CSV table of C-alpha atoms and ligand atoms in Angstrom, one decimal:
chain,number,residue,atom,x,y,z
A,16,MET,CA,12.3,-5.8,-65.7
A,17,SER,CA,15.6,-5.5,-68.0
A,18,THR,CA,18.7,-6.6,-65.2
A,19,ARG,CA,20.5,-9.8,-66.2
A,20,HIS,CA,22.3,-12.2,-64.5
A,21,SER,CA,23.7,-14.5,-64.8
A,22,ALA,CA,22.1,-17.1,-66.9
A,23,VAL,CA,20.4,-20.9,-64.1
A,24,GLY,CA,18.6,-23.5,-66.6
A,25,LEU,CA,19.5,-26.1,-69.3
A,26,GLY,CA,20.3,-23.6,-71.4
A,27,GLN,CA,22.0,-26.0,-74.3
A,28,SER,CA,20.6,-29.2,-72.7
A,29,TRP,CA,16.9,-28.6,-73.2
A,30,HIS,CA,16.8,-30.2,-76.0
A,31,TYR,CA,18.3,-33.6,-75.1
A,32,VAL,CA,16.4,-33.2,-71.4
A,33,ARG,CA,13.2,-31.3,-73.8
A,34,GLU,CA,13.2,-35.3,-76.3
A,35,ALA,CA,12.9,-37.4,-73.1
A,36,TYR,CA,9.2,-36.2,-72.7
A,37,ARG,CA,7.8,-37.1,-76.7
A,38,ARG,CA,8.6,-40.7,-75.2
A,39,ILE,CA,8.1,-40.9,-71.9
A,40,TRP,CA,4.2,-39.5,-72.0
A,41,ARG,CA,2.4,-43.1,-72.5
A,42,ALA,CA,4.1,-44.1,-69.0
A,43,TYR,CA,3.9,-40.4,-67.4
A,44,GLU,CA,2.6,-40.3,-64.6
A,45,ARG,CA,2.9,-44.0,-63.5
A,46,ALA,CA,6.7,-43.5,-63.9
A,47,ASN,CA,6.8,-40.3,-61.9
A,48,LEU,CA,5.1,-42.7,-58.8
A,49,VAL,CA,8.0,-44.5,-58.8
A,50,ALA,CA,10.6,-42.0,-58.6
A,51,THR,CA,9.2,-39.5,-56.0
A,52,LEU,CA,8.0,-42.7,-54.1
A,53,GLY,CA,4.7,-41.4,-54.8
A,54,GLY,CA,4.8,-38.4,-52.9
A,55,VAL,CA,3.9,-36.2,-57.2
A,56,ASP,CA,0.5,-36.5,-56.6
A,57,ARG,CA,0.0,-35.0,-52.9
A,58,TRP,CA,3.0,-32.3,-53.7
A,59,ARG,CA,0.9,-30.8,-56.4
A,60,ARG,CA,-2.3,-31.1,-54.1
A,61,GLU,CA,-0.1,-29.0,-51.4
A,62,ALA,CA,1.7,-26.1,-53.9
A,63,VAL,CA,-2.6,-26.0,-54.8
A,64,SER,CA,-3.1,-25.7,-51.7
A,65,LEU,CA,-1.5,-23.0,-50.4
A,66,TYR,CA,-3.6,-20.1,-52.9
A,67,TYR,CA,-6.8,-21.2,-52.1
A,68,ARG,CA,-5.3,-20.7,-47.9
A,69,ARG,CA,-4.3,-17.7,-48.4
A,70,PHE,CA,-7.0,-16.3,-51.5
A,71,GLY,CA,-9.5,-18.1,-50.9
A,72,GLU,CA,-11.7,-17.3,-54.1
A,73,SER,CA,-11.2,-18.9,-56.9
A,74,PRO,CA,-9.2,-17.7,-59.9
A,75,LEU,CA,-11.7,-17.3,-62.4
A,76,LYS,CA,-8.3,-17.4,-65.5
A,77,VAL,CA,-5.4,-20.0,-65.1
A,78,VAL,CA,-2.8,-20.9,-67.2
A,79,ASP,CA,-1.3,-24.0,-66.4
A,80,ALA,CA,3.0,-24.0,-67.3
A,81,GLY,CA,4.6,-26.9,-68.6
A,82,ALA,CA,0.8,-28.7,-68.0
A,83,GLY,CA,1.5,-32.0,-69.6
A,84,PRO,CA,-0.8,-34.4,-69.2
A,85,GLY,CA,-3.2,-31.7,-66.8
A,86,ASN,CA,-2.2,-33.8,-64.0
A,87,MET,CA,-1.8,-29.8,-62.0
A,88,ALA,CA,-5.0,-28.0,-63.3
A,89,ARG,CA,-6.7,-31.5,-62.1
A,90,CYS,CA,-6.1,-30.2,-58.7
A,91,LEU,CA,-7.5,-26.9,-58.9
A,92,LYS,CA,-11.5,-26.0,-58.0
A,93,GLY,CA,-14.6,-23.7,-59.1
A,94,ILE,CA,-11.9,-21.9,-62.0
A,95,ARG,CA,-13.5,-20.0,-65.4
A,96,TYR,CA,-10.6,-20.7,-67.4
A,97,VAL,CA,-8.6,-22.9,-68.0
A,98,VAL,CA,-5.0,-22.6,-71.1
A,99,ALA,CA,-2.7,-25.4,-71.2
A,100,LEU,CA,1.0,-24.6,-72.6
A,101,ASP,CA,3.9,-26.8,-73.1
A,102,ALA,CA,6.6,-26.8,-75.8
A,103,THR,CA,5.5,-31.1,-76.7
A,104,PRO,CA,2.3,-31.8,-78.8
A,105,GLU,CA,2.3,-35.5,-77.3
A,106,MET,CA,2.1,-34.0,-74.0
A,107,LEU,CA,-0.4,-31.9,-74.1
A,108,SER,CA,-1.9,-34.3,-76.9
A,109,LEU,CA,-3.2,-36.3,-73.5
A,110,ASN,CA,-4.9,-33.2,-71.8
A,111,ALA,CA,-8.1,-33.8,-71.3
A,112,GLU,CA,-8.9,-30.4,-68.7
A,113,ALA,CA,-7.8,-27.9,-71.2
A,114,ASP,CA,-10.2,-24.8,-72.2
A,115,GLU,CA,-7.3,-24.4,-75.5
A,116,LYS,CA,-4.2,-25.6,-75.2
A,117,ILE,CA,-0.4,-23.6,-76.6
A,118,VAL,CA,2.5,-25.2,-77.6
A,119,GLY,CA,5.1,-22.7,-76.2
A,120,ILE,CA,8.2,-21.9,-73.7
A,121,PHE,CA,8.5,-20.0,-70.9
A,122,GLU,CA,11.3,-18.2,-71.6
A,123,GLN,CA,8.9,-16.1,-74.4
A,124,MET,CA,5.2,-17.0,-73.5
A,125,PRO,CA,2.6,-15.0,-75.6
A,126,PHE,CA,0.5,-13.5,-73.4
A,127,ARG,CA,-0.4,-9.9,-72.1
A,128,ASP,CA,0.9,-9.1,-69.3
A,129,GLY,CA,-1.3,-9.8,-66.2
A,130,SER,CA,-3.6,-12.6,-68.3
A,131,PHE,CA,-4.2,-14.2,-65.9
A,132,ASP,CA,-5.8,-14.7,-62.2
A,133,LEU,CA,-3.1,-17.4,-61.6
A,134,LEU,CA,-0.3,-19.6,-63.1
A,135,VAL,CA,0.4,-23.5,-62.1
A,136,ALA,CA,3.4,-24.8,-62.5
A,137,GLY,CA,4.0,-28.6,-61.4
A,138,TYR,CA,8.1,-30.3,-62.0
A,139,SER,CA,8.1,-28.0,-64.7
A,140,LEU,CA,10.0,-25.2,-64.4
A,141,HIS,CA,13.4,-27.7,-62.9
A,142,ALA,CA,13.3,-28.1,-66.6
A,143,SER,CA,13.4,-24.7,-68.2
A,144,ILE,CA,15.6,-23.0,-70.5
A,145,ASP,CA,16.4,-20.2,-68.0
A,146,ILE,CA,14.6,-20.6,-64.9
A,147,GLU,CA,14.9,-16.6,-64.6
A,148,ARG,CA,13.7,-15.2,-68.0
A,149,ALA,CA,11.1,-18.4,-67.0
A,150,THR,CA,10.1,-17.0,-63.8
A,151,ALA,CA,10.4,-13.9,-64.8
A,152,GLU,CA,7.4,-14.3,-67.6
A,153,PHE,CA,5.9,-16.0,-65.0
A,154,ALA,CA,5.3,-13.2,-63.1
A,155,ARG,CA,4.4,-10.8,-66.3
A,156,VAL,CA,1.9,-12.6,-67.3
A,157,ALA,CA,-0.1,-14.0,-63.7
A,158,LYS,CA,-1.8,-11.9,-60.6
A,159,HIS,CA,-0.7,-15.1,-58.8
A,160,GLN,CA,1.7,-18.3,-59.2
A,161,VAL,CA,1.6,-21.7,-57.4
A,162,VAL,CA,4.7,-24.4,-58.7
A,163,VAL,CA,5.9,-26.8,-57.4
A,164,SER,CA,9.9,-28.5,-58.8
A,165,ILE,CA,12.1,-30.6,-58.6
A,166,GLY,CA,14.7,-28.5,-56.0
A,167,LYS,CA,17.9,-28.9,-55.2
A,168,PRO,CA,19.3,-28.9,-51.6
A,169,ASP,CA,21.0,-26.3,-50.0
A,170,ASN,CA,22.7,-29.8,-47.4
A,171,LYS,CA,25.2,-30.5,-48.8
A,172,LEU,CA,24.3,-34.0,-47.4
A,173,ALA,CA,21.7,-34.0,-49.5
A,174,ARG,CA,22.5,-33.1,-51.9
A,175,ARG,CA,24.5,-35.8,-52.8
A,176,LEU,CA,22.5,-38.4,-51.9
A,177,LEU,CA,20.1,-36.6,-54.8
A,178,LEU,CA,22.7,-37.4,-56.8
A,179,LEU,CA,23.4,-40.3,-56.5
A,180,TYR,CA,20.1,-41.1,-56.3
A,181,THR,CA,19.5,-39.8,-59.0
A,182,LYS,CA,22.0,-42.2,-61.1
A,183,HIS,CA,22.4,-44.8,-59.9
A,184,VAL,CA,19.0,-45.6,-58.2
A,185,LEU,CA,16.0,-43.9,-59.6
A,186,PRO,CA,16.0,-44.7,-63.3
A,187,TRP,CA,16.6,-48.4,-62.7
A,188,LEU,CA,13.7,-48.2,-60.2
A,189,VAL,CA,11.5,-46.5,-62.2
A,190,CYS,CA,12.6,-49.6,-64.3
A,191,LEU,CA,10.8,-52.1,-62.5
A,192,PHE,CA,7.8,-50.7,-62.8
A,193,THR,CA,8.1,-49.3,-67.1
A,194,PRO,CA,8.7,-49.8,-70.7
A,195,ARG,CA,12.5,-49.6,-70.9
A,196,ASP,CA,12.5,-47.0,-73.8
A,197,VAL,CA,10.7,-45.0,-71.2
A,198,CYS,CA,12.3,-45.7,-68.6
A,199,LEU,CA,16.0,-44.7,-68.8
A,200,GLU,CA,14.9,-41.4,-70.4
A,201,TYR,CA,14.5,-41.2,-66.7
A,202,LYS,CA,18.2,-41.0,-66.9
A,203,LYS,CA,17.9,-37.7,-67.7
A,204,ILE,CA,16.4,-36.2,-64.3
A,205,HIS,CA,20.1,-36.2,-63.2
A,206,THR,CA,21.3,-34.0,-65.7
A,207,ILE,CA,17.9,-31.5,-64.8
A,208,VAL,CA,18.9,-31.3,-60.6
A,209,GLN,CA,22.8,-31.0,-61.7
A,210,ALA,CA,21.8,-27.6,-64.2
A,211,LEU,CA,19.5,-26.6,-61.7
A,212,PRO,CA,20.4,-23.5,-58.1
A,213,THR,CA,20.2,-25.2,-55.3
A,214,ASN,CA,16.5,-24.3,-53.4
A,215,SER,CA,18.1,-20.8,-51.4
A,216,LYS,CA,19.0,-19.7,-54.9
A,217,LEU,CA,16.1,-20.3,-56.6
A,218,ARG,CA,14.3,-18.7,-54.8
A,219,GLU,CA,16.5,-15.7,-54.7
A,220,VAL,CA,16.0,-15.1,-58.7
A,221,VAL,CA,12.0,-15.9,-57.8
A,222,GLU,CA,12.1,-12.8,-55.7
A,223,ARG,CA,13.7,-10.6,-58.3
A,224,TYR,CA,10.1,-10.9,-59.4
A,225,ALA,CA,7.3,-11.7,-57.4
A,226,GLU,CA,7.0,-11.9,-53.3
A,227,VAL,CA,6.7,-15.0,-52.5
A,228,ILE,CA,4.4,-15.7,-49.9
A,229,ASP,CA,5.4,-19.2,-48.4
A,230,PHE,CA,8.5,-21.7,-49.9
A,231,ARG,CA,8.0,-24.9,-49.0
A,232,VAL,CA,11.7,-28.3,-49.0
A,233,ARG,CA,9.9,-31.5,-49.5
A,234,ALA,CA,11.8,-34.7,-49.4
A,235,TRP,CA,15.0,-33.5,-48.0
A,236,GLY,CA,14.5,-30.4,-50.8
A,237,ALA,CA,14.7,-32.8,-53.1
A,238,VAL,CA,11.2,-30.5,-54.2
A,239,TYR,CA,10.1,-27.2,-54.2
A,240,LEU,CA,6.6,-25.8,-53.6
A,241,TYR,CA,5.7,-22.2,-54.0
A,242,LEU,CA,3.0,-19.5,-54.3
A,243,ALA,CA,4.5,-16.4,-54.8
A,244,SER,CA,2.0,-12.7,-56.1
A,245,SER,CA,3.8,-10.6,-59.4
A,246,ARG,CA,5.8,-7.6,-58.0
A,247,LEU,CA,4.7,-5.5,-61.6
A,248,SER,CA,1.4,-3.0,-61.2
A,249,SER,CA,-1.2,-2.7,-61.4
A,250,THR,CA,-1.9,-0.8,-64.4
A,251,GLN,CA,0.3,-3.5,-65.5
A,252,GLN,CA,-1.7,-5.9,-64.6
A,253,ARG,CA,-4.7,-4.9,-66.8
A,254,ARG,CA,-6.5,-7.8,-68.8
B,28,SAM,C1,6.8,-33.0,-66.1
B,28,SAM,S1,5.8,-32.4,-67.0
B,28,SAM,C2,5.0,-32.0,-65.7
B,28,SAM,C3,4.0,-31.7,-66.1
B,28,SAM,C4,2.2,-31.7,-65.9
B,28,SAM,N1,2.7,-30.5,-65.3
B,28,SAM,C5,2.2,-32.1,-64.2
B,28,SAM,O1,2.5,-31.4,-62.6
B,28,SAM,O2,2.5,-33.5,-64.2
B,28,SAM,C6,6.8,-31.3,-67.9
B,28,SAM,C7,6.6,-31.0,-68.6
B,28,SAM,O3,7.0,-28.7,-68.5
B,28,SAM,C8,7.2,-28.7,-70.8
B,28,SAM,N2,8.8,-28.2,-70.4
B,28,SAM,C9,10.4,-28.0,-70.4
B,28,SAM,N3,10.0,-27.0,-70.2
B,28,SAM,C10,9.5,-26.0,-71.6
B,28,SAM,C11,9.9,-25.1,-71.4
B,28,SAM,N4,10.9,-24.0,-71.3
B,28,SAM,N5,8.6,-24.2,-71.2
B,28,SAM,C12,7.6,-25.1,-71.8
B,28,SAM,N6,7.3,-26.0,-71.9
B,28,SAM,C13,8.4,-27.2,-70.9
B,28,SAM,C14,8.2,-30.1,-70.9
B,28,SAM,O4,7.7,-30.6,-72.1
B,28,SAM,C15,6.9,-31.1,-70.4
B,28,SAM,O5,5.6,-31.6,-71.2
């Protein structure tokens, strides 16, 4: 767990991007629906279904990382306890799904090793300060992870098109359906995509800490989703 590689993630730009979450919460899911051309919740459900298909049973204790309004936890069935962790109190204030809400960051999660059966992260890993530290923490605190997030296509043309879409189309499209102070924050998705590693590099980072069981891309690589299991030993995985 101690090997460090060159950092990927938003770094110093994180504060600039995080400010957006304080503003967009009012029209959050509507804006997402427009920005993803309707795919947002379908891909959340697909990600969560990877877990049920592989393990059958319901997870008992779940942490929702970057939970916001709790859209990922809402896709889960039969769970006993959900802890929502998010850096933005305004986003957490909308969350009616969680049993416990904690303001904190991915890169330093306030939990013991193996505290959870499952970690879910919906559209939040892309906004990390440091993606490697975040994925290391995800693997440390939970046995299994289900993540869906904005990606960066491996294909050069698809990557170029995504950068053009996020810069010149997406904010204006969202402006057709949401108040101006909300939609202009969606310009920051371009900053996020610029800072991201490509999907195959991201997968390599995750694999340093977890065994990737299923990894899929959607929307020509603009979104990825995966199921992974922690590489921590069973003694570290105590509750
Ligand atoms: C786009 S929202 C996703 C909300 C919800 N999971 C969903 O599926 O819609 C991303 C959330 O991640 C949180 N976030 C971003 N970076 C974070 C970090 N490094 N640590 C903790 N939370 C973070 C933001 O505050 C925001 O509420």
